[in-house]
JSON list of C-alpha atoms and ligand atoms in Angstrom, two decimals:
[
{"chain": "L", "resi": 1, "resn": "UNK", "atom": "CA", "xyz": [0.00, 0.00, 0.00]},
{"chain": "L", "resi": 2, "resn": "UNK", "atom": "CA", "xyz": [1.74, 3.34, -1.04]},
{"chain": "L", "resi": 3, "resn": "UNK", "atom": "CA", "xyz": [-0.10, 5.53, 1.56]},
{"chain": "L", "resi": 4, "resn": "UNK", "atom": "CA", "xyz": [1.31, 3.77, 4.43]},
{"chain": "L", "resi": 5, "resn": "UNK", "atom": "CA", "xyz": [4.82, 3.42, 3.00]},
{"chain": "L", "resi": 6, "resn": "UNK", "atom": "CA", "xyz": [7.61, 4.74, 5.53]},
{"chain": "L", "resi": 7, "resn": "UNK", "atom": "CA", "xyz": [9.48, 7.99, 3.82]},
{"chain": "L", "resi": 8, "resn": "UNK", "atom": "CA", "xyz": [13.48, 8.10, 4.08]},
{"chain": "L", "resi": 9, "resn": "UNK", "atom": "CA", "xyz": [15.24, 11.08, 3.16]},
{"chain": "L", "resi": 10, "resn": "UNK", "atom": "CA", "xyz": [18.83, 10.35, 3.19]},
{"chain": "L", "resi": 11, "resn": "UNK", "atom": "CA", "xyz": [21.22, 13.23, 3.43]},
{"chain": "L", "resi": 12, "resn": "UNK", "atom": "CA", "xyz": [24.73, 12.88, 2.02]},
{"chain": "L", "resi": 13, "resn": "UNK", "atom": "CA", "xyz": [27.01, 14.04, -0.45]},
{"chain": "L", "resi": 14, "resn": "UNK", "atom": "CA", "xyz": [28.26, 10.83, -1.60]},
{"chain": "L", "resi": 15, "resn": "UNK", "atom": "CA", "xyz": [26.36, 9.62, -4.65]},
{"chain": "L", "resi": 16, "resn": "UNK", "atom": "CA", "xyz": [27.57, 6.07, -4.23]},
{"chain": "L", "resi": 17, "resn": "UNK", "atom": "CA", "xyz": [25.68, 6.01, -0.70]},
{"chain": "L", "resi": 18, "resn": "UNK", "atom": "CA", "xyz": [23.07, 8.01, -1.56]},
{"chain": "L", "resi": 19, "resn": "UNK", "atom": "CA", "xyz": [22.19, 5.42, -4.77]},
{"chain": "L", "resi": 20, "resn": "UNK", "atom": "CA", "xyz": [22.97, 2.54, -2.72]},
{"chain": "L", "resi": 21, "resn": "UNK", "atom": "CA", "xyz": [21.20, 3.24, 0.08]},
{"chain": "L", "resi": 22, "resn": "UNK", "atom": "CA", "xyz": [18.13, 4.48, -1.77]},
{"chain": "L", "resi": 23, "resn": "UNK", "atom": "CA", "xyz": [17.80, 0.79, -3.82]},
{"chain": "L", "resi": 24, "resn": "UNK", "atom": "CA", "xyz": [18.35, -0.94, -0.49]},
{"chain": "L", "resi": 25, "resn": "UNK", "atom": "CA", "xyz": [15.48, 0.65, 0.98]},
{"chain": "L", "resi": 26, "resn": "UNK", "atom": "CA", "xyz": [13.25, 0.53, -1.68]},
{"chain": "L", "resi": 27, "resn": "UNK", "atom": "CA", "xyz": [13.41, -2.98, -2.04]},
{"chain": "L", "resi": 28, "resn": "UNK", "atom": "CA", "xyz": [13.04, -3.13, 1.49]},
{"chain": "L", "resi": 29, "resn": "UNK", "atom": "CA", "xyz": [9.37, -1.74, 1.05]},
{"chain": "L", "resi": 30, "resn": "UNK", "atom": "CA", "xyz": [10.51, 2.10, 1.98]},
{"chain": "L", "resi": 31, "resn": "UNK", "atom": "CA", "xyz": [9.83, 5.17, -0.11]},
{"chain": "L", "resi": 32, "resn": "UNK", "atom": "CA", "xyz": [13.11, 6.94, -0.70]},
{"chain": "L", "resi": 33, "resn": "UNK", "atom": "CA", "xyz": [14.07, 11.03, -1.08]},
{"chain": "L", "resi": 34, "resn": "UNK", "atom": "CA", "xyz": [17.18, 11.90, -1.12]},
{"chain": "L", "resi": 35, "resn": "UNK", "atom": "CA", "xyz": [19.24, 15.38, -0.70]},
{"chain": "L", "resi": 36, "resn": "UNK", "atom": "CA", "xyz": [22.74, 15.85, -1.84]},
{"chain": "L", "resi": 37, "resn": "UNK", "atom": "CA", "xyz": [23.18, 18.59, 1.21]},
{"chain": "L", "resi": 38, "resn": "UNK", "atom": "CA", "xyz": [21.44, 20.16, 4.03]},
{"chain": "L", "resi": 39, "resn": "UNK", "atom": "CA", "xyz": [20.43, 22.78, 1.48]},
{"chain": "L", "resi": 40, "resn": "UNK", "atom": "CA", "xyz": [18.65, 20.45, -0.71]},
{"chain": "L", "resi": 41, "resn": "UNK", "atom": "CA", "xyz": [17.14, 18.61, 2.07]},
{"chain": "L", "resi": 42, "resn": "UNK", "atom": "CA", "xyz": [15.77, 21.64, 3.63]},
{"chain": "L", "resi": 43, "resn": "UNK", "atom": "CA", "xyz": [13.90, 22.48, 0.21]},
{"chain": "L", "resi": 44, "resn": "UNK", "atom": "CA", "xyz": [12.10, 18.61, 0.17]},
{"chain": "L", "resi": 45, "resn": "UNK", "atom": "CA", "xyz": [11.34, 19.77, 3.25]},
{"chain": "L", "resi": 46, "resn": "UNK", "atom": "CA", "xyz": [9.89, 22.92, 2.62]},
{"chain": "L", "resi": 47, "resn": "UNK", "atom": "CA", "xyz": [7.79, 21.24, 0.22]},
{"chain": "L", "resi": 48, "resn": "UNK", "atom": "CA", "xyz": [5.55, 19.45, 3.14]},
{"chain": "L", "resi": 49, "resn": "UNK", "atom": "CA", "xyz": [7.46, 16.39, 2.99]},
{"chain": "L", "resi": 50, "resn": "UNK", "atom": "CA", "xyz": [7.58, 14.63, 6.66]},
{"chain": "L", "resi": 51, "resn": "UNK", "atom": "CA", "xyz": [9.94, 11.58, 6.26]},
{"chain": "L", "resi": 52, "resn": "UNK", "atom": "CA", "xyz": [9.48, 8.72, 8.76]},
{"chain": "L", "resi": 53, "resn": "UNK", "atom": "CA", "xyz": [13.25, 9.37, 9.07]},
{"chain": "L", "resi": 54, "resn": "UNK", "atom": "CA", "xyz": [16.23, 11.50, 8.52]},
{"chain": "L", "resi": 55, "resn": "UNK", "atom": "CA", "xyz": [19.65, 10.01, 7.75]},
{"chain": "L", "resi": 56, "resn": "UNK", "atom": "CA", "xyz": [22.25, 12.65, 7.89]},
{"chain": "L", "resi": 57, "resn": "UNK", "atom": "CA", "xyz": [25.64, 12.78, 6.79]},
{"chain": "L", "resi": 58, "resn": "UNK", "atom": "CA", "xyz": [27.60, 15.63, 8.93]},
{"chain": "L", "resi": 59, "resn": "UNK", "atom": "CA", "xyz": [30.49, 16.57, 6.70]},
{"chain": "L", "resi": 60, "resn": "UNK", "atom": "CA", "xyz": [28.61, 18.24, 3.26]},
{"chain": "L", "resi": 61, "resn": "UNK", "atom": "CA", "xyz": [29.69, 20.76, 1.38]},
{"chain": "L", "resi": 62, "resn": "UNK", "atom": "CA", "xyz": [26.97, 23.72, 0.96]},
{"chain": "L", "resi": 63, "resn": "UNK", "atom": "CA", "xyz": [25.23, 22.88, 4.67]},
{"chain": "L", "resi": 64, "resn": "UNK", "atom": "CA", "xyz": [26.57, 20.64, 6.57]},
{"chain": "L", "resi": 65, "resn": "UNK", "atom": "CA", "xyz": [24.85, 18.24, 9.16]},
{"chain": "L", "resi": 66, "resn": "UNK", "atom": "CA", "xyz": [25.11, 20.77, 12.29]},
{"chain": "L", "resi": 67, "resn": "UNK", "atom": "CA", "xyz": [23.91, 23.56, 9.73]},
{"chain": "L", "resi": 68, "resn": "UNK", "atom": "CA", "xyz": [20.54, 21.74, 8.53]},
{"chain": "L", "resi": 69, "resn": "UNK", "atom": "CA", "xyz": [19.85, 20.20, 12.13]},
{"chain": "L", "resi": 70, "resn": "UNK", "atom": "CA", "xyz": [19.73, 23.70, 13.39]},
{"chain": "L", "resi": 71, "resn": "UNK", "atom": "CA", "xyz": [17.54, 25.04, 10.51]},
{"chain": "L", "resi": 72, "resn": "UNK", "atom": "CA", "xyz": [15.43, 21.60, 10.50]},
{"chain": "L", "resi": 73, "resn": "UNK", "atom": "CA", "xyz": [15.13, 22.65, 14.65]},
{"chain": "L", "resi": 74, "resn": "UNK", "atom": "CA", "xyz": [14.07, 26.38, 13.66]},
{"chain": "L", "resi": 75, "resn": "UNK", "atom": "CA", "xyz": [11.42, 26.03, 10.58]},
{"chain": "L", "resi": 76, "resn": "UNK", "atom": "CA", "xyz": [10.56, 22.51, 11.61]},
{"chain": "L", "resi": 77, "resn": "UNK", "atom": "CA", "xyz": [10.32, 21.99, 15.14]},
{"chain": "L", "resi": 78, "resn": "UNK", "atom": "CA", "xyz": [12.47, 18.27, 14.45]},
{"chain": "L", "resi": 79, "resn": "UNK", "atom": "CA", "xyz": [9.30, 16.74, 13.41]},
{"chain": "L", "resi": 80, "resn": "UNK", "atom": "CA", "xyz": [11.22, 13.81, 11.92]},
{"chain": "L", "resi": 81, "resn": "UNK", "atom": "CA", "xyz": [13.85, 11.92, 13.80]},
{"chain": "L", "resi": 82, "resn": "UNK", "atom": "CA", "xyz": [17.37, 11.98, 12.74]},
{"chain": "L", "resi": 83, "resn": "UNK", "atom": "CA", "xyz": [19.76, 9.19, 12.67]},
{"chain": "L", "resi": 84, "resn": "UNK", "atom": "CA", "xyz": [23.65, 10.42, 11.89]},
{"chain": "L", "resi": 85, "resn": "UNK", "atom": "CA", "xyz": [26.01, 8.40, 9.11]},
{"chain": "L", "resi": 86, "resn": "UNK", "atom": "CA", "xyz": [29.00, 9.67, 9.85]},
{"chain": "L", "resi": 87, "resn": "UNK", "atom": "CA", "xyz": [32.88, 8.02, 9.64]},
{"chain": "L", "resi": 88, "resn": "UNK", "atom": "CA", "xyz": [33.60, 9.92, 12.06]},
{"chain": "L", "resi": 89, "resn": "UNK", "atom": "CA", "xyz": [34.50, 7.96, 15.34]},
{"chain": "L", "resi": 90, "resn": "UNK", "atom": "CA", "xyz": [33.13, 10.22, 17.64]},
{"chain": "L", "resi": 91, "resn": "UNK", "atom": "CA", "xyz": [28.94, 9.54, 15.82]},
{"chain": "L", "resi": 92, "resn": "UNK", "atom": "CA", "xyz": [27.97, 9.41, 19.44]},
{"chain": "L", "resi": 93, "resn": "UNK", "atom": "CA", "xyz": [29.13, 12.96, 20.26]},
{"chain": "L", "resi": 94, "resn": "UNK", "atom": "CA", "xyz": [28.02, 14.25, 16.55]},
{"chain": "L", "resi": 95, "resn": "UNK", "atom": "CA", "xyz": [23.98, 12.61, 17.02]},
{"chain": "L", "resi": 96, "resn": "UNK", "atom": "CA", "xyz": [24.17, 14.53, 20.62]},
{"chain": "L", "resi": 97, "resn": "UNK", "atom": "CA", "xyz": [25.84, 17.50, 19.33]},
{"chain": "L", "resi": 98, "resn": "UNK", "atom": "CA", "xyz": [22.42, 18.01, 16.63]},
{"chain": "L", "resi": 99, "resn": "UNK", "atom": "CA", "xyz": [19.90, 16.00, 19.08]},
{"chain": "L", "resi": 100, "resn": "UNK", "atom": "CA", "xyz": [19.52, 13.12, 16.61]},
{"chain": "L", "resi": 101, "resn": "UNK", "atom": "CA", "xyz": [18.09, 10.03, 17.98]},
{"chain": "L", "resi": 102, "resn": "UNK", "atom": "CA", "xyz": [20.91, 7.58, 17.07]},
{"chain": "L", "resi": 103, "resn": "UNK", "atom": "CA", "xyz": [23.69, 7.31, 14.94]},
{"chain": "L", "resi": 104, "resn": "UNK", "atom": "CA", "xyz": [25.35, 4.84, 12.52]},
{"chain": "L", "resi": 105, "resn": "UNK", "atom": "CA", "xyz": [28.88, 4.75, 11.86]},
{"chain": "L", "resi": 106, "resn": "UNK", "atom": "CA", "xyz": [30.23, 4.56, 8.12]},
{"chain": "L", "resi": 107, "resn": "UNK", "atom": "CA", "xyz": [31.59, 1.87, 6.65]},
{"chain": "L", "resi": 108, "resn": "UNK", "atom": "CA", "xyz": [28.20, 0.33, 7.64]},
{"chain": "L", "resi": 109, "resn": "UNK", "atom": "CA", "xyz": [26.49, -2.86, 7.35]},
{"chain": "L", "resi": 110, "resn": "UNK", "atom": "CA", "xyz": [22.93, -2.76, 5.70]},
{"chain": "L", "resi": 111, "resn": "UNK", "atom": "CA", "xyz": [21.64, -4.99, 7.57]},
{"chain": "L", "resi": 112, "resn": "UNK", "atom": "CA", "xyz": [22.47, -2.94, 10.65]},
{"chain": "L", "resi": 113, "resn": "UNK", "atom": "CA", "xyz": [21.20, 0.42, 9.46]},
{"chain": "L", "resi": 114, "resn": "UNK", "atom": "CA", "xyz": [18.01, -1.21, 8.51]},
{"chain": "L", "resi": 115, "resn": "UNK", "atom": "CA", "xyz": [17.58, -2.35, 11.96]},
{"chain": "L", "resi": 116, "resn": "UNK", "atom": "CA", "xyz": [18.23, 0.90, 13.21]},
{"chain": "L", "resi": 117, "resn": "UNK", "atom": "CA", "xyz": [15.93, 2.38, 10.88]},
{"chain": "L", "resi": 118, "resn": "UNK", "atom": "CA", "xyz": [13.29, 0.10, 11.75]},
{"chain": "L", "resi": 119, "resn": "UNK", "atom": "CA", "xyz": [13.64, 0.70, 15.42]},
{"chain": "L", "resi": 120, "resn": "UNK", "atom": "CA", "xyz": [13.98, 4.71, 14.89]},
{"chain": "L", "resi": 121, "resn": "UNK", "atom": "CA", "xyz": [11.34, 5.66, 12.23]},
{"chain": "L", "resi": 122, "resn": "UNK", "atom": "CA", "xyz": [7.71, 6.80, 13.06]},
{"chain": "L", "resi": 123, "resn": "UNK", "atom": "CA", "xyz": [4.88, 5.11, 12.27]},
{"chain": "L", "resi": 124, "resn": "UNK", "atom": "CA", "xyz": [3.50, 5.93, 8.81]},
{"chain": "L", "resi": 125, "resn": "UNK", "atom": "CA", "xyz": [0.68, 8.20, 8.77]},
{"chain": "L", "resi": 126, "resn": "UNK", "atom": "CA", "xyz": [-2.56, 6.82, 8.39]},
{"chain": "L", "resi": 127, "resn": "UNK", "atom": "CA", "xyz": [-4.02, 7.10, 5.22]},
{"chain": "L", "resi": 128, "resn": "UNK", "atom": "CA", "xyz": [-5.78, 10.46, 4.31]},
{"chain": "L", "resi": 129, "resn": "UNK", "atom": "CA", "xyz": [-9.02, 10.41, 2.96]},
{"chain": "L", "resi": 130, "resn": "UNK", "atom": "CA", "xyz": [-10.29, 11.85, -0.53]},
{"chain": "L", "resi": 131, "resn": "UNK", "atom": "CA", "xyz": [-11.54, 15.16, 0.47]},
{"chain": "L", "resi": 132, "resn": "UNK", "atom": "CA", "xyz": [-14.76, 16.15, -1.69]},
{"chain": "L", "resi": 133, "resn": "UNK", "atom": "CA", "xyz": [-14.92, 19.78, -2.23]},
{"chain": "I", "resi": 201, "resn": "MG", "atom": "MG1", "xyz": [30.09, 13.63, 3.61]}
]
């Protein structure tokens, strides 16, 4: 059932994870957005998309990870929980640093993040019903 899909917008400016991760999911049953930067994130965003789930790369040329978690806080009240990818060894400190509710550290196993993603996203909204005008 589309309506009741979970939405993942991955943030990250690696193409190779971004495609990657975006066929994984898909054939795990998830509708996929994806956002080359904070930037282009924020504009998905501002286009009334609420993703079941955010994963965020920190280091991103344009905005950054601490840059859009701060405007995502600002114009969006964090409405969708974030999950940091980041190589970085210190992910812990980085998904504190932007109040993201869990992190994942890069290289990382798919099976793993899907867990993660299962046991992080929202539920799916319920399906909206034809409005007659
Ligand atoms: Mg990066």
């Amino acid at each position: 059932m589309e309506a009741t899909k979970k939405t993942i917008l991955i943030v990250d400016d690696e193409r190779e994870i971004l495609l990657t991760l975006r066929e994984f999911l898909e054939m795990e049953g998830y509708r996929v957005l994806i956002a080359e930067n904070g930037f282009d994130a924020l504009k998905i965003l501002n286009q009334g998309e609420i993703p079941n789930l955010i994963l965020l790369d920190m280091k991103m040329p344009i905005m950054n990870g601490w840059a859009f978690a701060l405007e995502f806080l600002n114009r969006h009240d964090h409405i969708s929980p974030i999950v940091v990818i980041t190589a970085a060894g210190d992910a812990e400190q980085r998904a504190r640093d932007i109040g993201a509710i869990g992190w994942v550290e890069k290289p990382f196993d798919l099976n793993q993040l899907l867990k993660k993603i299962e046991m992080y996203s929202r539920k799916p909204p319920a399906p909206t019903l034809p409005i007659s005008l």
